[in-house]
Tab-separated table of C-alpha atoms in Angstrom:
chain	number	residue	atom	x	y	z
A	1	UNK	CA	-49.377	-34.866	-76.686
A	2	UNK	CA	-51.014	-37.101	-74.526
A	3	UNK	CA	-50.288	-36.819	-70.719
A	4	UNK	CA	-49.405	-39.434	-68.161
A	5	UNK	CA	-52.655	-42.129	-68.084
A	6	UNK	CA	-53.381	-44.119	-64.555
A	7	UNK	CA	-55.315	-47.152	-64.875
A	8	UNK	CA	-57.969	-47.988	-62.943
A	9	UNK	CA	-59.016	-44.747	-61.805
A	10	UNK	CA	-60.935	-45.885	-58.611
A	11	UNK	CA	-60.486	-49.334	-57.325
A	12	UNK	CA	-62.242	-51.073	-54.460
A	13	UNK	CA	-60.649	-53.856	-52.685
A	14	UNK	CA	-61.042	-55.764	-49.117
A	15	UNK	CA	-58.186	-56.634	-47.010
A	16	UNK	CA	-55.961	-59.502	-48.031
A	17	UNK	CA	-56.414	-58.993	-51.911
A	18	UNK	CA	-53.975	-57.466	-54.367
A	19	UNK	CA	-54.143	-55.172	-56.843
A	20	UNK	CA	-52.257	-54.061	-59.761
A	21	UNK	CA	-52.232	-50.184	-60.907
A	22	UNK	CA	-51.174	-49.351	-64.667
A	23	UNK	CA	-49.155	-46.610	-65.525
A	24	UNK	CA	-48.451	-45.172	-69.225
A	25	UNK	CA	-45.931	-42.330	-69.110
A	26	UNK	CA	-45.826	-39.605	-71.823
A	27	UNK	CA	-44.359	-40.602	-74.923
A	28	UNK	CA	-40.501	-40.779	-75.234
A	29	UNK	CA	-40.516	-40.703	-71.752
A	30	UNK	CA	-38.354	-43.449	-70.232
A	31	UNK	CA	-38.385	-42.700	-66.154
A	32	UNK	CA	-41.427	-43.576	-64.463
A	33	UNK	CA	-42.012	-42.969	-60.512
A	34	UNK	CA	-44.780	-43.696	-58.118
A	35	UNK	CA	-45.775	-42.218	-55.297
A	36	UNK	CA	-48.690	-42.898	-52.496
A	37	UNK	CA	-50.938	-39.885	-51.147
A	38	UNK	CA	-52.715	-40.292	-47.764
A	39	UNK	CA	-54.257	-37.635	-45.899
A	40	UNK	CA	-51.613	-38.460	-42.721
A	41	UNK	CA	-48.684	-39.022	-44.793
A	42	UNK	CA	-49.094	-36.508	-47.623
A	43	UNK	CA	-46.907	-37.337	-50.678
A	44	UNK	CA	-44.504	-40.386	-50.148
A	45	UNK	CA	-41.839	-41.349	-53.148
A	46	UNK	CA	-42.626	-45.815	-53.518
A	47	UNK	CA	-40.029	-46.027	-56.390
A	48	UNK	CA	-38.855	-45.168	-59.670
A	49	UNK	CA	-38.005	-47.196	-62.753
A	50	UNK	CA	-35.712	-46.394	-65.740
A	51	UNK	CA	-35.358	-48.240	-69.192
A	52	UNK	CA	-36.933	-51.295	-66.830
A	53	UNK	CA	-34.519	-51.206	-63.867
A	54	UNK	CA	-35.467	-50.371	-60.433
A	55	UNK	CA	-33.354	-47.189	-59.484
A	56	UNK	CA	-34.591	-45.930	-56.538
A	57	UNK	CA	-37.129	-47.253	-53.574
A	58	UNK	CA	-38.701	-45.811	-50.758
A	59	UNK	CA	-39.325	-47.187	-47.532
A	60	UNK	CA	-42.309	-48.814	-48.160
A	61	UNK	CA	-42.519	-52.496	-47.224
A	62	UNK	CA	-41.995	-56.059	-49.743
A	63	UNK	CA	-46.012	-55.634	-50.258
A	64	UNK	CA	-45.452	-52.868	-52.902
A	65	UNK	CA	-43.585	-53.831	-56.024
A	66	UNK	CA	-43.126	-52.524	-59.630
A	67	UNK	CA	-41.811	-53.290	-62.909
A	68	UNK	CA	-41.234	-51.554	-66.166
A	69	UNK	CA	-41.759	-53.084	-69.465
A	70	UNK	CA	-39.760	-52.267	-72.371
A	71	UNK	CA	-42.252	-49.684	-73.986
A	72	UNK	CA	-42.012	-47.780	-70.736
A	73	UNK	CA	-45.272	-48.651	-69.594
A	74	UNK	CA	-45.364	-49.545	-65.555
A	75	UNK	CA	-47.131	-51.072	-62.920
A	76	UNK	CA	-47.076	-51.332	-59.378
A	77	UNK	CA	-48.316	-54.244	-57.519
A	78	UNK	CA	-49.419	-54.397	-53.806
A	79	UNK	CA	-50.001	-57.956	-52.013
A	80	UNK	CA	-51.803	-58.724	-49.303
A	81	UNK	CA	-53.955	-55.183	-48.888
A	82	UNK	CA	-54.368	-53.804	-45.263
A	83	UNK	CA	-56.780	-50.845	-44.362
A	84	UNK	CA	-53.622	-48.391	-44.424
A	85	UNK	CA	-53.166	-48.783	-48.137
A	86	UNK	CA	-56.150	-46.946	-48.915
A	87	UNK	CA	-54.677	-43.958	-50.596
A	88	UNK	CA	-53.998	-42.119	-53.973
A	89	UNK	CA	-51.237	-43.677	-56.011
A	90	UNK	CA	-49.519	-41.578	-58.370
A	91	UNK	CA	-47.415	-41.818	-61.001
A	92	UNK	CA	-45.116	-39.492	-62.632
A	93	UNK	CA	-43.319	-39.458	-65.845
A	94	UNK	CA	-39.806	-37.596	-67.011
A	95	UNK	CA	-38.317	-37.659	-70.223
A	96	UNK	CA	-34.765	-39.329	-68.593
A	97	UNK	CA	-32.560	-39.299	-66.147
A	98	UNK	CA	-31.639	-35.805	-64.568
A	99	UNK	CA	-34.580	-34.279	-66.295
A	100	UNK	CA	-35.951	-31.606	-64.419
A	101	UNK	CA	-39.085	-31.669	-64.518
A	102	UNK	CA	-41.838	-35.165	-63.432
A	103	UNK	CA	-45.147	-34.916	-65.347
A	104	UNK	CA	-47.803	-36.546	-62.675
A	105	UNK	CA	-50.734	-38.730	-63.724
A	106	UNK	CA	-54.465	-37.973	-62.638
A	107	UNK	CA	-53.493	-41.134	-60.065
A	108	UNK	CA	-55.548	-44.230	-59.030
A	109	UNK	CA	-57.716	-43.596	-55.959
A	110	UNK	CA	-57.626	-47.075	-54.181
A	111	UNK	CA	-59.837	-48.316	-50.962
A	112	UNK	CA	-59.291	-51.028	-49.213
A	113	UNK	CA	-62.136	-52.023	-47.333
B	1	UNK	CA	-32.828	-35.265	-47.985
B	2	UNK	CA	-32.525	-31.425	-47.050
B	3	UNK	CA	-36.081	-30.214	-45.634
B	4	UNK	CA	-37.936	-27.713	-46.894
B	5	UNK	CA	-40.369	-25.376	-44.402
B	6	UNK	CA	-43.664	-23.698	-45.539
B	7	UNK	CA	-46.764	-21.708	-43.913
B	8	UNK	CA	-49.640	-24.421	-43.838
B	9	UNK	CA	-52.085	-22.054	-45.185
B	10	UNK	CA	-52.581	-18.521	-46.875
B	11	UNK	CA	-55.227	-16.640	-48.524
B	12	UNK	CA	-54.969	-13.866	-51.094
B	13	UNK	CA	-57.706	-11.972	-53.049
B	14	UNK	CA	-58.487	-12.727	-56.511
B	15	UNK	CA	-56.273	-10.506	-58.976
B	16	UNK	CA	-53.785	-9.842	-56.267
B	17	UNK	CA	-50.156	-10.825	-56.549
B	18	UNK	CA	-49.191	-14.120	-53.960
B	19	UNK	CA	-46.279	-14.514	-52.476
B	20	UNK	CA	-45.617	-17.704	-50.743
B	21	UNK	CA	-42.889	-18.461	-48.906
B	22	UNK	CA	-40.528	-21.332	-48.296
B	23	UNK	CA	-37.382	-21.944	-45.891
B	24	UNK	CA	-34.411	-24.285	-46.887
B	25	UNK	CA	-32.260	-23.618	-44.384
B	26	UNK	CA	-29.778	-26.858	-44.966
B	27	UNK	CA	-29.935	-26.840	-48.649
B	28	UNK	CA	-26.456	-27.932	-50.437
B	29	UNK	CA	-24.938	-26.370	-53.346
B	30	UNK	CA	-26.218	-29.009	-55.696
B	31	UNK	CA	-30.118	-28.778	-54.728
B	32	UNK	CA	-32.153	-27.201	-57.323
B	33	UNK	CA	-35.643	-25.879	-55.665
B	34	UNK	CA	-38.626	-27.018	-57.246
B	35	UNK	CA	-42.146	-25.647	-56.854
B	36	UNK	CA	-44.805	-28.170	-57.844
B	37	UNK	CA	-48.971	-27.526	-57.289
B	38	UNK	CA	-51.795	-29.857	-56.734
B	39	UNK	CA	-54.706	-28.970	-57.870
B	40	UNK	CA	-58.050	-30.455	-56.160
B	41	UNK	CA	-58.787	-34.380	-57.438
B	42	UNK	CA	-55.666	-33.714	-59.814
B	43	UNK	CA	-51.942	-34.950	-59.826
B	44	UNK	CA	-49.591	-32.701	-58.851
B	45	UNK	CA	-48.332	-30.176	-61.595
B	46	UNK	CA	-44.803	-28.594	-61.858
B	47	UNK	CA	-44.647	-24.838	-61.958
B	48	UNK	CA	-40.883	-23.654	-61.599
B	49	UNK	CA	-37.640	-24.300	-60.556
B	50	UNK	CA	-34.038	-22.841	-60.224
B	51	UNK	CA	-30.658	-23.254	-58.483
B	52	UNK	CA	-29.376	-19.699	-57.937
B	53	UNK	CA	-30.831	-16.881	-60.039
B	54	UNK	CA	-34.237	-15.765	-60.042
B	55	UNK	CA	-36.767	-17.429	-62.382
B	56	UNK	CA	-39.705	-16.785	-64.452
B	57	UNK	CA	-42.117	-18.433	-66.438
B	58	UNK	CA	-45.752	-17.974	-67.638
B	59	UNK	CA	-46.817	-19.453	-64.500
B	60	UNK	CA	-45.088	-17.664	-61.986
B	61	UNK	CA	-41.586	-16.164	-60.950
B	62	UNK	CA	-39.165	-17.554	-57.909
B	63	UNK	CA	-37.569	-15.573	-55.865
B	64	UNK	CA	-33.988	-17.171	-54.442
B	65	UNK	CA	-32.258	-15.435	-51.625
B	66	UNK	CA	-28.753	-14.493	-51.971
B	67	UNK	CA	-27.769	-17.722	-49.375
B	68	UNK	CA	-30.386	-19.759	-51.009
B	69	UNK	CA	-31.751	-20.727	-47.468
B	70	UNK	CA	-35.232	-19.345	-48.419
B	71	UNK	CA	-37.078	-19.039	-51.584
B	72	UNK	CA	-40.468	-17.152	-52.677
B	73	UNK	CA	-43.037	-18.654	-55.532
B	74	UNK	CA	-44.653	-15.566	-56.778
B	75	UNK	CA	-48.200	-15.616	-58.371
B	76	UNK	CA	-48.150	-12.160	-60.267
B	77	UNK	CA	-52.300	-12.212	-60.504
B	78	UNK	CA	-53.362	-14.877	-58.756
B	79	UNK	CA	-56.840	-16.224	-60.227
B	80	UNK	CA	-59.493	-18.661	-58.454
B	81	UNK	CA	-57.531	-21.322	-60.825
B	82	UNK	CA	-54.689	-20.863	-58.599
B	83	UNK	CA	-56.271	-22.390	-55.503
B	84	UNK	CA	-54.036	-25.397	-54.763
B	85	UNK	CA	-51.721	-27.095	-52.332
B	86	UNK	CA	-48.278	-25.566	-53.346
B	87	UNK	CA	-45.134	-27.585	-52.364
B	88	UNK	CA	-41.560	-26.572	-52.292
B	89	UNK	CA	-39.027	-28.938	-52.844
B	90	UNK	CA	-35.033	-29.619	-53.063
B	91	UNK	CA	-34.075	-31.909	-55.605
B	92	UNK	CA	-30.582	-33.029	-56.027
B	93	UNK	CA	-30.391	-34.470	-59.424
B	94	UNK	CA	-26.764	-34.602	-60.181
B	95	UNK	CA	-26.335	-37.694	-57.707
B	96	UNK	CA	-29.283	-39.236	-59.331
B	97	UNK	CA	-31.531	-38.371	-56.880
B	98	UNK	CA	-34.883	-38.572	-58.916
B	99	UNK	CA	-37.278	-38.999	-56.071
B	100	UNK	CA	-39.264	-35.584	-55.190
B	101	UNK	CA	-39.583	-35.529	-51.625
B	102	UNK	CA	-42.732	-33.559	-50.984
B	103	UNK	CA	-43.451	-31.711	-47.666
B	104	UNK	CA	-47.044	-30.479	-46.258
B	105	UNK	CA	-46.934	-27.504	-48.491
B	106	UNK	CA	-49.261	-24.602	-48.460
B	107	UNK	CA	-52.979	-24.395	-48.968
B	108	UNK	CA	-53.649	-21.306	-51.020
B	109	UNK	CA	-57.266	-20.027	-50.942
B	110	UNK	CA	-58.314	-17.556	-53.512
B	111	UNK	CA	-61.029	-14.989	-52.016
B	112	UNK	CA	-63.286	-13.770	-54.745
């Protein structure tokens, strides 16, 4: 079974631009979570979707948004990029609500210049 | 979220057992103890989890203190591929809390 895939793997943007990252969960998984990883703050939870509904949200500004489609694929969008948004963005999927294990993708590395 | 405390770094010789400690003195009765690891240039990877009893799987063992205020991840025979950052995480799945709250983790170095 294929793992979690994220596209693109690397991205360079400039301040003020917006970006959309994509995540395809493991087949059959309906829950998708997003995390941001930076050297200074470590891994931080962004939001989680299940059945196209956002169930949990972390402490990030409104510039960070996401959505989930009926096939469980998810996208996250960051508008008006800032230098501090440079990070590794990780997507994780799990079978359902309450599932113990999350399976992470390789991440999208975003560099904002 | 209940907090966990881990040493910043540890070293171990190849082919020897490794014991990675984690303190979680504010753990609640419904918190599961999860361990994930992150290899260089990869996303985190699930290792093991438990509630009260010690747990074993093909990757590792988890030893949980009787009062549940601490736990230890045991790698029985470390290899170079076990070099990673190991995260100890408390997760209350009963209340719909799906997010994982990562701490700073322990960076494990394996010495050949």
